[in-house]
PDB file of C-alpha atoms and ligand atoms in Angstrom:
ATOM      1  CA  UNK D   1       0.000   0.000   0.000  1.00 98.00           C
ATOM      2  CA  UNK D   2       1.385   3.330  -1.112  1.00 98.00           C
ATOM      3  CA  UNK D   3       0.925   6.227   1.374  1.00 98.00           C
ATOM      4  CA  UNK D   4       1.275   9.703  -0.133  1.00 98.00           C
ATOM      5  CA  UNK D   5       0.902  13.272   1.080  1.00 98.00           C
ATOM      6  CA  UNK D   6       1.364  15.888  -1.645  1.00 98.00           C
ATOM      7  CA  UNK D   7      -0.660  16.387  -4.827  1.00 98.00           C
ATOM      8  CA  UNK D   8       2.355  15.442  -6.963  1.00 98.00           C
ATOM      9  CA  UNK D   9       2.940  12.227  -5.021  1.00 98.00           C
ATOM     10  CA  UNK D  10      -0.738  11.371  -5.437  1.00 98.00           C
ATOM     11  CA  UNK D  11      -0.627  12.021  -9.201  1.00 98.00           C
ATOM     12  CA  UNK D  12       2.478   9.835  -9.553  1.00 98.00           C
ATOM     13  CA  UNK D  13       0.971   6.961  -7.521  1.00 98.00           C
ATOM     14  CA  UNK D  14      -2.288   7.172  -9.458  1.00 98.00           C
ATOM     15  CA  UNK D  15      -0.442   6.988 -12.798  1.00 98.00           C
ATOM     16  CA  UNK D  16       0.598   3.393 -12.003  1.00 98.00           C
ATOM     17  CA  UNK D  17      -3.033   2.262 -12.316  1.00 98.00           C
ATOM     18  CA  UNK D  18      -5.547   2.320 -15.149  1.00 97.00           C
ATOM     19  CA  UNK D  19      -9.063   1.906 -13.788  1.00 98.00           C
ATOM     20  CA  UNK D  20      -9.197   3.120 -10.217  1.00 98.00           C
ATOM     21  CA  UNK D  21     -11.943   3.401  -7.597  1.00 98.00           C
ATOM     22  CA  UNK D  22     -11.757   6.292  -5.121  1.00 99.00           C
ATOM     23  CA  UNK D  23     -13.138   6.468  -1.587  1.00 99.00           C
ATOM     24  CA  UNK D  24     -12.878   9.946   0.001  1.00 99.00           C
ATOM     25  CA  UNK D  25     -12.996   9.873   3.822  1.00 98.00           C
ATOM     26  CA  UNK D  26     -12.304  11.974   6.889  1.00 98.00           C
ATOM     27  CA  UNK D  27     -10.693   8.980   8.610  1.00 98.00           C
ATOM     28  CA  UNK D  28     -11.634   7.223  11.865  1.00 97.00           C
ATOM     29  CA  UNK D  29     -12.773   4.461   9.581  1.00 98.00           C
ATOM     30  CA  UNK D  30     -15.558   2.023  10.295  1.00 98.00           C
ATOM     31  CA  UNK D  31     -17.160  -0.849   8.442  1.00 98.00           C
ATOM     32  CA  UNK D  32     -19.168   1.610   6.308  1.00 98.00           C
ATOM     33  CA  UNK D  33     -15.947   3.008   4.804  1.00 98.00           C
ATOM     34  CA  UNK D  34     -14.290  -0.401   4.558  1.00 98.00           C
ATOM     35  CA  UNK D  35     -17.238  -1.889   2.678  1.00 98.00           C
ATOM     36  CA  UNK D  36     -16.784   0.920   0.100  1.00 98.00           C
ATOM     37  CA  UNK D  37     -13.063   0.149  -0.159  1.00 98.00           C
ATOM     38  CA  UNK D  38     -13.683  -3.575  -0.671  1.00 98.00           C
ATOM     39  CA  UNK D  39     -16.357  -2.891  -3.285  1.00 98.00           C
ATOM     40  CA  UNK D  40     -14.104  -0.437  -5.142  1.00 98.00           C
ATOM     41  CA  UNK D  41     -11.302  -3.011  -5.103  1.00 98.00           C
ATOM     42  CA  UNK D  42     -13.612  -5.702  -6.486  1.00 98.00           C
ATOM     43  CA  UNK D  43     -15.094  -3.514  -9.205  1.00 98.00           C
ATOM     44  CA  UNK D  44     -12.056  -1.461 -10.254  1.00 98.00           C
ATOM     45  CA  UNK D  45      -9.031  -3.641  -9.441  1.00 96.00           C
ATOM     46  CA  UNK D  46      -7.246  -0.757  -7.712  1.00 98.00           C
ATOM     47  CA  UNK D  47      -8.493   1.566  -4.996  1.00 98.00           C
ATOM     48  CA  UNK D  48      -7.330   4.926  -3.681  1.00 99.00           C
ATOM     49  CA  UNK D  49      -8.565   6.308  -0.361  1.00 99.00           C
ATOM     50  CA  UNK D  50      -8.137   9.842   0.956  1.00 99.00           C
ATOM     51  CA  UNK D  51      -8.057  10.642   4.660  1.00 98.00           C
ATOM     52  CA  UNK D  52      -8.520  14.358   5.265  1.00 98.00           C
ATOM     53  CA  UNK D  53     -10.540  16.089   7.978  1.00 98.00           C
ATOM     54  CA  UNK D  54     -11.661  18.938   5.766  1.00 98.00           C
ATOM     55  CA  UNK D  55     -11.798  22.224   7.721  1.00 98.00           C
ATOM     56  CA  UNK D  56     -13.954  24.048   5.161  1.00 98.00           C
ATOM     57  CA  UNK D  57     -16.959  21.784   5.731  1.00 98.00           C
ATOM     58  CA  UNK D  58     -17.086  22.473   9.493  1.00 97.00           C
ATOM     59  CA  UNK D  59     -19.032  25.499  10.756  1.00 96.00           C
ATOM     60  CA  UNK D  60     -17.532  27.905  13.327  1.00 93.00           C
ATOM     61  CA  UNK D  61     -19.346  26.150  16.191  1.00 91.00           C
ATOM     62  CA  UNK D  62     -18.693  22.604  14.974  1.00 90.00           C
ATOM     63  CA  UNK D  63     -16.359  19.886  16.184  1.00 79.00           C
ATOM     64  CA  UNK D  64     -13.303  20.210  13.849  1.00 92.00           C
ATOM     65  CA  UNK D  65     -10.591  19.879  16.513  1.00 94.00           C
ATOM     66  CA  UNK D  66     -12.547  17.269  18.458  1.00 92.00           C
ATOM     67  CA  UNK D  67     -13.288  15.208  15.333  1.00 95.00           C
ATOM     68  CA  UNK D  68     -11.981  11.691  16.106  1.00 95.00           C
ATOM     69  CA  UNK D  69      -8.697  10.709  14.460  1.00 97.00           C
ATOM     70  CA  UNK D  70      -6.552   7.553  14.535  1.00 98.00           C
ATOM     71  CA  UNK D  71      -4.304   7.412  11.488  1.00 98.00           C
ATOM     72  CA  UNK D  72      -2.303   4.308  12.479  1.00 98.00           C
ATOM     73  CA  UNK D  73      -5.460   2.284  12.987  1.00 98.00           C
ATOM     74  CA  UNK D  74      -6.952   3.618   9.724  1.00 98.00           C
ATOM     75  CA  UNK D  75      -3.848   2.611   7.755  1.00 98.00           C
ATOM     76  CA  UNK D  76      -3.921  -0.916   9.188  1.00 98.00           C
ATOM     77  CA  UNK D  77      -7.627  -1.281   8.345  1.00 98.00           C
ATOM     78  CA  UNK D  78      -6.974  -0.044   4.801  1.00 98.00           C
ATOM     79  CA  UNK D  79      -4.048  -2.458   4.352  1.00 98.00           C
ATOM     80  CA  UNK D  80      -6.331  -5.316   5.414  1.00 98.00           C
ATOM     81  CA  UNK D  81      -9.110  -4.129   3.088  1.00 98.00           C
ATOM     82  CA  UNK D  82      -6.751  -4.120   0.080  1.00 98.00           C
ATOM     83  CA  UNK D  83      -6.306  -0.377  -0.555  1.00 98.00           C
ATOM     84  CA  UNK D  84      -3.563   0.407  -3.086  1.00 98.00           C
ATOM     85  CA  UNK D  85      -3.050   4.132  -2.416  1.00 99.00           C
ATOM     86  CA  UNK D  86      -3.837   6.179   0.677  1.00 99.00           C
ATOM     87  CA  UNK D  87      -3.640   9.941   0.346  1.00 99.00           C
ATOM     88  CA  UNK D  88      -3.214  11.742   3.696  1.00 98.00           C
ATOM     89  CA  UNK D  89      -2.727  15.375   2.665  1.00 98.00           C
ATOM     90  CA  UNK D  90      -1.892  18.236   5.010  1.00 98.00           C
ATOM     91  CA  UNK D  91      -4.262  21.200   4.866  1.00 98.00           C
ATOM     92  CA  UNK D  92      -1.771  23.175   2.704  1.00 98.00           C
ATOM     93  CA  UNK D  93      -1.667  20.284   0.175  1.00 98.00           C
ATOM     94  CA  UNK D  94      -5.399  20.736  -0.388  1.00 98.00           C
ATOM     95  CA  UNK D  95      -5.682  24.486   0.144  1.00 98.00           C
ATOM     96  CA  UNK D  96      -2.438  26.139  -1.015  1.00 98.00           C
ATOM     97  CA  UNK D  97      -1.500  29.464   0.571  1.00 98.00           C
ATOM     98  CA  UNK D  98      -3.760  32.186  -0.804  1.00 98.00           C
ATOM     99  CA  UNK D  99      -6.437  29.762  -2.084  1.00 98.00           C
ATOM    100  CA  UNK D 100      -9.653  31.632  -2.912  1.00 98.00           C
ATOM    101  CA  UNK D 101     -11.536  29.106  -5.059  1.00 98.00           C
ATOM    102  CA  UNK D 102     -14.749  27.467  -3.852  1.00 98.00           C
ATOM    103  CA  UNK D 103     -17.347  25.277  -5.527  1.00 98.00           C
ATOM    104  CA  UNK D 104     -20.981  26.095  -4.783  1.00 98.00           C
ATOM    105  CA  UNK D 105     -23.732  23.679  -5.748  1.00 98.00           C
ATOM    106  CA  UNK D 106     -26.859  25.806  -5.444  1.00 98.00           C
ATOM    107  CA  UNK D 107     -30.535  24.964  -4.725  1.00 98.00           C
ATOM    108  CA  UNK D 108     -29.919  21.338  -3.707  1.00 98.00           C
ATOM    109  CA  UNK D 109     -27.940  22.647  -0.746  1.00 98.00           C
ATOM    110  CA  UNK D 110     -30.650  25.010   0.544  1.00 98.00           C
ATOM    111  CA  UNK D 111     -32.507  22.368   2.580  1.00 98.00           C
ATOM    112  CA  UNK D 112     -31.853  19.644   5.182  1.00 98.00           C
ATOM    113  CA  UNK D 113     -28.144  19.505   6.156  1.00 98.00           C
ATOM    114  CA  UNK D 114     -27.484  22.530   3.960  1.00 98.00           C
ATOM    115  CA  UNK D 115     -29.963  24.606   5.982  1.00 98.00           C
ATOM    116  CA  UNK D 116     -28.794  23.181   9.299  1.00 97.00           C
ATOM    117  CA  UNK D 117     -25.082  23.631   8.494  1.00 97.00           C
ATOM    118  CA  UNK D 118     -24.633  26.775   6.342  1.00 97.00           C
ATOM    119  CA  UNK D 119     -21.490  26.505   4.202  1.00 98.00           C
ATOM    120  CA  UNK D 120     -21.089  22.759   4.822  1.00 98.00           C
ATOM    121  CA  UNK D 121     -21.732  21.646   1.239  1.00 98.00           C
ATOM    122  CA  UNK D 122     -19.578  24.431  -0.163  1.00 98.00           C
ATOM    123  CA  UNK D 123     -16.707  22.881   1.791  1.00 98.00           C
ATOM    124  CA  UNK D 124     -17.626  19.344   0.699  1.00 98.00           C
ATOM    125  CA  UNK D 125     -18.001  20.299  -2.986  1.00 99.00           C
ATOM    126  CA  UNK D 126     -14.720  22.242  -2.924  1.00 99.00           C
ATOM    127  CA  UNK D 127     -12.646  19.489  -1.335  1.00 99.00           C
ATOM    128  CA  UNK D 128     -14.149  16.737  -3.490  1.00 99.00           C
ATOM    129  CA  UNK D 129     -13.451  18.811  -6.612  1.00 99.00           C
ATOM    130  CA  UNK D 130      -9.777  19.079  -5.616  1.00 98.00           C
ATOM    131  CA  UNK D 131      -9.579  15.377  -4.682  1.00 99.00           C
ATOM    132  CA  UNK D 132     -11.148  14.386  -8.027  1.00 98.00           C
ATOM    133  CA  UNK D 133      -8.970  16.761 -10.062  1.00 98.00           C
ATOM    134  CA  UNK D 134      -5.819  15.207  -8.599  1.00 98.00           C
ATOM    135  CA  UNK D 135      -6.937  11.566  -8.339  1.00 98.00           C
ATOM    136  CA  UNK D 136      -8.873  11.363 -11.652  1.00 98.00           C
ATOM    137  CA  UNK D 137     -10.648   8.165 -10.582  1.00 98.00           C
ATOM    138  CA  UNK D 138     -12.795   6.015 -12.826  1.00 98.00           C
ATOM    139  CA  UNK D 139     -15.404   5.732 -10.069  1.00 98.00           C
ATOM    140  CA  UNK D 140     -16.055   7.472  -6.770  1.00 99.00           C
ATOM    141  CA  UNK D 141     -17.692   5.473  -3.972  1.00 99.00           C
ATOM    142  CA  UNK D 142     -19.940   7.238  -1.442  1.00 98.00           C
ATOM    143  CA  UNK D 143     -22.342   6.045   1.243  1.00 98.00           C
ATOM    144  CA  UNK D 144     -26.128   6.493   1.158  1.00 98.00           C
ATOM    145  CA  UNK D 145     -25.901   7.474   4.845  1.00 98.00           C
ATOM    146  CA  UNK D 146     -24.984  11.016   3.677  1.00 98.00           C
ATOM    147  CA  UNK D 147     -27.929  11.137   1.280  1.00 98.00           C
ATOM    148  CA  UNK D 148     -27.855  14.854   0.495  1.00 98.00           C
ATOM    149  CA  UNK D 149     -24.084  14.776   0.008  1.00 98.00           C
ATOM    150  CA  UNK D 150     -24.565  12.008  -2.572  1.00 98.00           C
ATOM    151  CA  UNK D 151     -27.227  14.018  -4.451  1.00 98.00           C
ATOM    152  CA  UNK D 152     -25.120  17.203  -4.350  1.00 98.00           C
ATOM    153  CA  UNK D 153     -21.918  15.479  -5.523  1.00 98.00           C
ATOM    154  CA  UNK D 154     -23.736  13.645  -8.309  1.00 98.00           C
ATOM    155  CA  UNK D 155     -25.005  17.021  -9.564  1.00 98.00           C
ATOM    156  CA  UNK D 156     -21.549  18.574  -9.242  1.00 98.00           C
ATOM    157  CA  UNK D 157     -19.786  15.729 -11.075  1.00 98.00           C
ATOM    158  CA  UNK D 158     -22.291  16.016 -13.939  1.00 98.00           C
ATOM    159  CA  UNK D 159     -22.173  19.816 -14.063  1.00 98.00           C
ATOM    160  CA  UNK D 160     -18.371  20.052 -14.006  1.00 98.00           C
ATOM    161  CA  UNK D 161     -17.903  17.173 -16.465  1.00 98.00           C
ATOM    162  CA  UNK D 162     -15.520  15.053 -14.404  1.00 98.00           C
ATOM    163  CA  UNK D 163     -16.534  11.914 -16.277  1.00 97.00           C
ATOM    164  CA  UNK D 164     -16.261   9.952 -13.015  1.00 98.00           C
ATOM    165  CA  UNK D 165     -18.943   7.328 -12.357  1.00 98.00           C
ATOM    166  CA  UNK D 166     -20.587   7.673  -8.970  1.00 98.00           C
ATOM    167  CA  UNK D 167     -21.520   4.628  -6.883  1.00 98.00           C
ATOM    168  CA  UNK D 168     -23.766   5.131  -3.860  1.00 98.00           C
ATOM    169  CA  UNK D 169     -23.561   2.132  -1.530  1.00 98.00           C
ATOM    170  CA  UNK D 170     -26.215   1.219   1.067  1.00 98.00           C
ATOM    171  CA  UNK D 171     -25.857   2.438   4.653  1.00 98.00           C
ATOM    172  CA  UNK D 172     -24.072  -0.072   6.882  1.00 98.00           C
ATOM    173  CA  UNK D 173     -25.823  -0.609  10.222  1.00 98.00           C
ATOM    174  CA  UNK D 174     -25.146  -2.291  13.552  1.00 98.00           C
ATOM    175  CA  UNK D 175     -27.273  -5.397  14.188  1.00 98.00           C
ATOM    176  CA  UNK D 176     -29.773  -3.256  16.158  1.00 98.00           C
ATOM    177  CA  UNK D 177     -30.220  -0.749  13.298  1.00 98.00           C
ATOM    178  CA  UNK D 178     -27.903   2.123  14.315  1.00 98.00           C
ATOM    179  CA  UNK D 179     -26.251   3.556  11.184  1.00 98.00           C
ATOM    180  CA  UNK D 180     -22.450   3.443  11.453  1.00 98.00           C
ATOM    181  CA  UNK D 181     -20.878   6.879  11.899  1.00 97.00           C
ATOM    182  CA  UNK D 182     -17.570   8.142  13.241  1.00 94.00           C
ATOM    183  CA  UNK D 183     -19.687  10.428  15.450  1.00 95.00           C
ATOM    184  CA  UNK D 184     -21.239   7.427  17.300  1.00 97.00           C
ATOM    185  CA  UNK D 185     -18.021   7.379  19.280  1.00 95.00           C
ATOM    186  CA  UNK D 186     -19.297  10.422  21.251  1.00 95.00           C
ATOM    187  CA  UNK D 187     -22.313   8.475  22.623  1.00 98.00           C
ATOM    188  CA  UNK D 188     -22.387   6.952  26.105  1.00 98.00           C
ATOM    189  CA  UNK D 189     -24.403   3.794  26.723  1.00 98.00           C
ATOM    190  CA  UNK D 190     -27.762   5.523  27.370  1.00 98.00           C
ATOM    191  CA  UNK D 191     -27.305   7.861  24.404  1.00 98.00           C
ATOM    192  CA  UNK D 192     -26.312   4.933  22.183  1.00 98.00           C
ATOM    193  CA  UNK D 193     -29.608   3.258  23.170  1.00 98.00           C
ATOM    194  CA  UNK D 194     -31.568   6.487  22.571  1.00 98.00           C
ATOM    195  CA  UNK D 195     -29.980   6.816  19.114  1.00 98.00           C
ATOM    196  CA  UNK D 196     -31.956   3.792  17.963  1.00 98.00           C
ATOM    197  CA  UNK D 197     -34.975   6.111  17.656  1.00 99.00           C
ATOM    198  CA  UNK D 198     -33.645   7.281  14.263  1.00 99.00           C
ATOM    199  CA  UNK D 199     -33.748   3.871  12.573  1.00 98.00           C
ATOM    200  CA  UNK D 200     -36.960   2.978  14.449  1.00 98.00           C
ATOM    201  CA  UNK D 201     -38.666   6.083  13.043  1.00 99.00           C
ATOM    202  CA  UNK D 202     -37.378   5.473   9.508  1.00 99.00           C
ATOM    203  CA  UNK D 203     -38.488   1.827   9.638  1.00 98.00           C
ATOM    204  CA  UNK D 204     -41.958   2.842  10.844  1.00 98.00           C
ATOM    205  CA  UNK D 205     -42.321   5.332   7.971  1.00 98.00           C
ATOM    206  CA  UNK D 206     -41.182   2.694   5.478  1.00 98.00           C
ATOM    207  CA  UNK D 207     -43.719   0.215   6.880  1.00 98.00           C
ATOM    208  CA  UNK D 208     -46.481   2.841   6.620  1.00 98.00           C
ATOM    209  CA  UNK D 209     -45.484   3.564   2.986  1.00 98.00           C
ATOM    210  CA  UNK D 210     -45.440  -0.123   2.088  1.00 98.00           C
ATOM    211  CA  UNK D 211     -48.886  -0.645   3.619  1.00 98.00           C
ATOM    212  CA  UNK D 212     -50.456   2.177   1.635  1.00 97.00           C
ATOM    213  CA  UNK D 213     -49.902   5.490   3.473  1.00 98.00           C
ATOM    214  CA  UNK D 214     -49.302   8.196   0.822  1.00 97.00           C
ATOM    215  CA  UNK D 215     -49.976  11.382   2.763  1.00 97.00           C
ATOM    216  CA  UNK D 216     -46.776  13.380   3.337  1.00 98.00           C
ATOM    217  CA  UNK D 217     -47.956  14.912   6.623  1.00 98.00           C
ATOM    218  CA  UNK D 218     -48.989  11.514   8.009  1.00 98.00           C
ATOM    219  CA  UNK D 219     -45.646   9.950   7.065  1.00 98.00           C
ATOM    220  CA  UNK D 220     -43.739  12.836   8.669  1.00 98.00           C
ATOM    221  CA  UNK D 221     -45.928  12.690  11.794  1.00 98.00           C
ATOM    222  CA  UNK D 222     -45.278   8.954  12.109  1.00 98.00           C
ATOM    223  CA  UNK D 223     -41.493   9.524  12.211  1.00 98.00           C
ATOM    224  CA  UNK D 224     -41.617  12.660  14.366  1.00 98.00           C
ATOM    225  CA  UNK D 225     -43.766  10.985  17.050  1.00 98.00           C
ATOM    226  CA  UNK D 226     -41.203   8.197  17.520  1.00 98.00           C
ATOM    227  CA  UNK D 227     -38.241  10.563  17.806  1.00 98.00           C
ATOM    228  CA  UNK D 228     -39.930  13.092  20.090  1.00 98.00           C
ATOM    229  CA  UNK D 229     -40.976  10.246  22.423  1.00 98.00           C
ATOM    230  CA  UNK D 230     -37.268   9.647  23.172  1.00 98.00           C
ATOM    231  CA  UNK D 231     -36.295  11.936  26.094  1.00 98.00           C
ATOM    232  CA  UNK D 232     -32.575  12.166  25.141  1.00 98.00           C
ATOM    233  CA  UNK D 233     -33.317  13.064  21.521  1.00 98.00           C
ATOM    234  CA  UNK D 234     -33.544  16.630  20.240  1.00 98.00           C
ATOM    235  CA  UNK D 235     -35.060  16.588  16.734  1.00 98.00           C
ATOM    236  CA  UNK D 236     -33.516  19.021  14.206  1.00 98.00           C
ATOM    237  CA  UNK D 237     -35.672  17.921  11.263  1.00 98.00           C
ATOM    238  CA  UNK D 238     -37.659  15.026   9.888  1.00 98.00           C
ATOM    239  CA  UNK D 239     -38.114  15.373   6.158  1.00 98.00           C
ATOM    240  CA  UNK D 240     -40.089  13.638   3.429  1.00 98.00           C
ATOM    241  CA  UNK D 241     -38.701  15.022   0.179  1.00 98.00           C
ATOM    242  CA  UNK D 242     -38.408  14.345  -3.522  1.00 98.00           C
ATOM    243  CA  UNK D 243     -35.432  11.952  -3.897  1.00 97.00           C
ATOM    244  CA  UNK D 244     -33.814  13.943  -6.738  1.00 96.00           C
ATOM    245  CA  UNK D 245     -34.665  17.598  -6.095  1.00 97.00           C
ATOM    246  CA  UNK D 246     -34.765  17.280  -2.278  1.00 98.00           C
ATOM    247  CA  UNK D 247     -37.799  19.602  -2.268  1.00 97.00           C
ATOM    248  CA  UNK D 248     -40.011  18.883   0.735  1.00 98.00           C
ATOM    249  CA  UNK D 249     -43.360  17.297  -0.151  1.00 98.00           C
ATOM    250  CA  UNK D 250     -45.943  19.717   1.276  1.00 97.00           C
ATOM    251  CA  UNK D 251     -48.252  18.721   4.118  1.00 96.00           C
ATOM    252  CA  UNK D 252     -51.440  18.662   2.048  1.00 92.00           C
ATOM    253  CA  UNK D 253     -49.931  16.484  -0.720  1.00 94.00           C
ATOM    254  CA  UNK D 254     -49.858  12.796  -1.426  1.00 96.00           C
ATOM    255  CA  UNK D 255     -46.588  11.187  -2.503  1.00 97.00           C
ATOM    256  CA  UNK D 256     -46.378   9.957  -6.075  1.00 96.00           C
ATOM    257  CA  UNK D 257     -46.018   6.155  -5.759  1.00 97.00           C
ATOM    258  CA  UNK D 258     -43.985   6.124  -8.985  1.00 97.00           C
ATOM    259  CA  UNK D 259     -41.341   8.489  -7.503  1.00 97.00           C
ATOM    260  CA  UNK D 260     -41.102   7.383  -3.886  1.00 97.00           C
ATOM    261  CA  UNK D 261     -39.316   9.784  -1.532  1.00 98.00           C
ATOM    262  CA  UNK D 262     -36.192  10.413   0.506  1.00 98.00           C
ATOM    263  CA  UNK D 263     -37.028  10.343   4.205  1.00 98.00           C
ATOM    264  CA  UNK D 264     -34.236  11.845   6.275  1.00 98.00           C
ATOM    265  CA  UNK D 265     -33.697  13.038   9.797  1.00 99.00           C
ATOM    266  CA  UNK D 266     -31.150  14.785  11.999  1.00 98.00           C
ATOM    267  CA  UNK D 267     -31.278  14.320  15.767  1.00 98.00           C
ATOM    268  CA  UNK D 268     -28.968  15.667  18.456  1.00 98.00           C
ATOM    269  CA  UNK D 269     -28.237  13.171  21.222  1.00 98.00           C
ATOM    270  CA  UNK D 270     -25.792  14.515  23.777  1.00 97.00           C
ATOM    271  CA  UNK D 271     -22.921  16.078  21.791  1.00 94.00           C
ATOM    272  CA  UNK D 272     -23.342  14.780  18.237  1.00 95.00           C
ATOM    273  CA  UNK D 273     -26.112  15.401  15.766  1.00 97.00           C
ATOM    274  CA  UNK D 274     -26.746  12.074  14.062  1.00 98.00           C
ATOM    275  CA  UNK D 275     -28.247  11.812  10.600  1.00 98.00           C
ATOM    276  CA  UNK D 276     -29.944   8.886   8.931  1.00 98.00           C
ATOM    277  CA  UNK D 277     -32.273   8.308   6.000  1.00 99.00           C
ATOM    278  CA  UNK D 278     -34.198   5.799   3.987  1.00 98.00           C
ATOM    279  CA  UNK D 279     -35.512   5.827   0.451  1.00 98.00           C
ATOM    280  CA  UNK D 280     -39.199   4.983   0.103  1.00 98.00           C
ATOM    281  CA  UNK D 281     -39.039   2.821  -2.987  1.00 97.00           C
ATOM    282  CA  UNK D 282     -41.163   3.652  -6.036  1.00 97.00           C
ATOM    283  CA  UNK D 283     -44.031   1.161  -6.230  1.00 94.00           C
TER     284      UNK D 283
HETATM  285  O1  PAF G 301     -18.416  12.077   3.798  1.00 97.26           O
HETATM  286  C1  PAF G 301     -17.300  12.497   4.177  1.00 97.26           C
HETATM  287  O2  PAF G 301     -16.605  11.847   4.964  1.00 97.26           O
HETATM  288  C2  PAF G 301     -16.815  13.850   3.695  1.00 97.26           C
HETATM  289  O3  PAF G 301     -17.865  14.754   3.562  1.00 97.26           O
HETATM  290  C3  PAF G 301     -15.989  13.777   2.393  1.00 97.26           C
HETATM  291  C4  PAF G 301     -16.825  13.289   1.231  1.00 97.26           C
HETATM  292  C5  PAF G 301     -14.800  12.846   2.610  1.00 97.26           C
HETATM  293  C6  PAF G 301     -15.456  15.169   2.046  1.00 97.26           C
HETATM  294  O4  PAF G 301     -14.639  15.680   3.055  1.00 97.26           O
END
């Protein structure tokens, strides 16, 4: 496994491979990341992974310095998963002195996480643009857990003509339903138990959809009631939105069974705000 730091080192390492799958991460890897690495390896033959805690996607009150890090452990996990290249840039390798260029994906970033975390997707789109420009992968692998990020980056990759295929892999969960996240590490035992309200709410909405509920307000109310019943949970939003445009389906409307919907939620439990989502499948 080749470990590189600068853009030039990354370009040189990449040039040794033809087809290459790319998994961008912020480190503190878990099975969700590793499943992407293994899939990229299987489908592309070679896989590059970046580990970079990107400062531009954290707001002024967010947890940049406290964000969990363990590079040695990450590198061992990536070796075991079959990664070929690991790019661990310093901040100045990504943002050279005097950098003033940002990438803004508009409209799609106005809602959900974009509304809750102003500037977040500008940081994500900017860093992923730089990572793609240097890595020039055949495919980029992202998790469905960050549903809005996947929609935003798909739009950006199309708009900017990167020619990179995008693969969105299913959310990896613990046996009890909790979606894997580096932020779960902040939860104590009671909070970890409380955090199950996210998947419970999403499962209940899916069950309601599959048994014929089409009313957007009723589907939202079903999810909200489960989360607000959990004393340790502080609900930021519970959304039922169009899966492509991310526009909220208004209270008085019925969902179009042929389109389905993206149901997503953000809930603060103790320190972290956890996000999770499910796609209501078109019927
Ligand atoms: O999903 C993440 O971990 C980050 O947003 C990403 C895509 C690596 C960009 O920093």
